[in-house]
């Protein structure tokens, strides 16, 4: 049988890594927008240069929008896992310890896979 606890923890770790990566990317894009604003603010430019600034700013803002949108979609899943995975871990650890204790006291050596194999 599959270990659903390990799958849940794996999903949480994967989700957290994606969330952290997207958060970092959004911060980097925020800094890039700020740099463009500062470049515009401190320079004299003609129409052509102004158009270049506008295009750079537009592309950066669009990239930021895509990242922000992805973060919004990921956030509910990430928060749910973050808020509950430690509780699940605590409960799972207790159950595993109790199961081990019970199996040892009753001299049970079979696993669920063994039982499923025997039964069919």
Tab-separated table of C-alpha atoms in Angstrom:
chain	number	residue	atom	x	y	z
A	1	UNK	CA	0.000	0.000	0.000
A	2	UNK	CA	1.053	3.531	-0.556
A	3	UNK	CA	2.211	5.750	2.260
A	4	UNK	CA	-0.172	8.684	2.012
A	5	UNK	CA	1.568	10.562	4.797
A	6	UNK	CA	4.832	10.599	2.824
A	7	UNK	CA	2.929	11.721	-0.274
A	8	UNK	CA	1.330	14.556	1.698
A	9	UNK	CA	4.678	15.695	3.086
A	10	UNK	CA	6.173	15.455	-0.409
A	11	UNK	CA	3.345	17.557	-1.824
A	12	UNK	CA	3.845	20.134	0.922
A	13	UNK	CA	7.587	20.330	0.226
A	14	UNK	CA	6.969	20.633	-3.514
A	15	UNK	CA	4.297	23.297	-2.985
A	16	UNK	CA	6.498	25.237	-0.554
A	17	UNK	CA	9.423	25.180	-2.998
A	18	UNK	CA	7.186	26.470	-5.818
A	19	UNK	CA	5.661	29.131	-3.551
A	20	UNK	CA	9.080	30.314	-2.358
A	21	UNK	CA	10.402	30.381	-5.929
A	22	UNK	CA	7.433	32.409	-7.178
A	23	UNK	CA	7.696	34.772	-4.202
A	24	UNK	CA	11.380	35.327	-4.966
A	25	UNK	CA	10.604	35.878	-8.628
A	26	UNK	CA	7.924	38.432	-7.784
A	27	UNK	CA	10.376	40.288	-5.534
A	28	UNK	CA	12.988	40.297	-8.301
A	29	UNK	CA	10.428	41.689	-10.743
A	30	UNK	CA	9.410	44.349	-8.198
A	31	UNK	CA	13.058	45.413	-7.967
A	32	UNK	CA	13.274	45.475	-11.762
A	33	UNK	CA	10.192	47.736	-11.970
A	34	UNK	CA	11.739	50.018	-9.376
A	35	UNK	CA	15.005	50.187	-11.359
A	36	UNK	CA	13.111	51.129	-14.513
A	37	UNK	CA	11.244	53.857	-12.613
A	38	UNK	CA	14.546	55.208	-11.294
A	39	UNK	CA	16.093	55.093	-14.772
A	40	UNK	CA	13.155	57.084	-16.126
A	41	UNK	CA	13.247	59.528	-13.239
A	42	UNK	CA	16.945	60.367	-13.491
A	43	UNK	CA	17.355	60.578	-17.256
A	44	UNK	CA	16.493	62.924	-20.048
A	45	UNK	CA	15.167	61.042	-23.016
A	46	UNK	CA	13.662	61.515	-26.424
A	47	UNK	CA	10.607	59.816	-27.874
A	48	UNK	CA	12.540	56.734	-28.971
A	49	UNK	CA	14.195	56.251	-25.579
A	50	UNK	CA	10.849	56.886	-23.852
A	51	UNK	CA	9.297	54.173	-25.981
A	52	UNK	CA	12.099	51.773	-24.971
A	53	UNK	CA	11.433	52.517	-21.300
A	54	UNK	CA	7.706	51.999	-21.801
A	55	UNK	CA	8.229	48.668	-23.556
A	56	UNK	CA	10.650	47.443	-20.859
A	57	UNK	CA	8.255	48.512	-18.142
A	58	UNK	CA	5.274	46.895	-19.866
A	59	UNK	CA	7.077	43.583	-20.343
A	60	UNK	CA	8.284	43.555	-16.740
A	61	UNK	CA	4.811	44.396	-15.412
A	62	UNK	CA	3.239	41.673	-17.559
A	63	UNK	CA	5.773	39.133	-16.289
A	64	UNK	CA	5.021	40.244	-12.735
A	65	UNK	CA	1.272	39.854	-13.377
A	66	UNK	CA	1.757	36.269	-14.592
A	67	UNK	CA	3.878	35.392	-11.536
A	68	UNK	CA	1.425	37.091	-9.170
A	69	UNK	CA	-1.498	35.231	-10.765
A	70	UNK	CA	0.291	31.906	-10.346
A	71	UNK	CA	1.060	32.760	-6.714
A	72	UNK	CA	-2.618	33.492	-6.079
A	73	UNK	CA	-3.599	30.096	-7.490
A	74	UNK	CA	-0.969	28.285	-5.444
A	75	UNK	CA	-1.523	30.193	-2.178
A	76	UNK	CA	-4.682	28.399	-0.920
A	77	UNK	CA	-3.106	24.970	-1.392
A	78	UNK	CA	0.178	26.084	0.148
A	79	UNK	CA	-1.525	27.683	3.176
A	80	UNK	CA	-3.759	24.664	3.785
A	81	UNK	CA	-0.789	22.300	3.687
A	82	UNK	CA	1.424	24.614	5.756
A	83	UNK	CA	-1.243	25.025	8.415
A	84	UNK	CA	-2.081	21.321	8.691
A	85	UNK	CA	0.968	19.242	7.855
A	86	UNK	CA	2.494	19.541	11.344
A	87	UNK	CA	-0.771	18.359	12.935
A	88	UNK	CA	-0.935	15.422	10.506
A	89	UNK	CA	2.703	14.613	11.274
A	90	UNK	CA	1.989	14.602	15.006
A	91	UNK	CA	-1.048	12.344	14.597
A	92	UNK	CA	0.741	10.023	12.174
A	93	UNK	CA	3.746	9.675	14.489
A	94	UNK	CA	1.470	8.764	17.408
A	95	UNK	CA	-0.427	6.184	15.360
A	96	UNK	CA	2.752	4.598	13.988
A	97	UNK	CA	4.243	4.343	17.491
A	98	UNK	CA	1.036	2.825	18.870
A	99	UNK	CA	0.826	0.405	15.929
A	100	UNK	CA	4.427	-0.713	16.423
A	101	UNK	CA	3.815	-1.193	20.144
A	102	UNK	CA	0.650	-3.216	19.537
A	103	UNK	CA	2.226	-5.403	16.829
A	104	UNK	CA	5.227	-6.086	19.052
A	105	UNK	CA	3.052	-7.029	22.035
A	106	UNK	CA	0.942	-9.390	19.921
A	107	UNK	CA	3.890	-10.730	17.889
A	108	UNK	CA	2.355	-9.614	14.577
A	109	UNK	CA	4.940	-9.718	11.785
A	110	UNK	CA	2.787	-9.356	8.684
A	111	UNK	CA	2.535	-6.124	6.739
A	112	UNK	CA	-0.503	-4.805	4.889
A	113	UNK	CA	1.088	-5.877	1.612
A	114	UNK	CA	1.475	-9.403	2.975
A	115	UNK	CA	-2.170	-9.519	4.019
A	116	UNK	CA	-3.340	-8.186	0.660
A	117	UNK	CA	-1.175	-10.743	-1.089
A	118	UNK	CA	-2.633	-13.579	1.003
A	119	UNK	CA	-6.231	-12.467	0.577
A	120	UNK	CA	-5.970	-11.649	-3.005
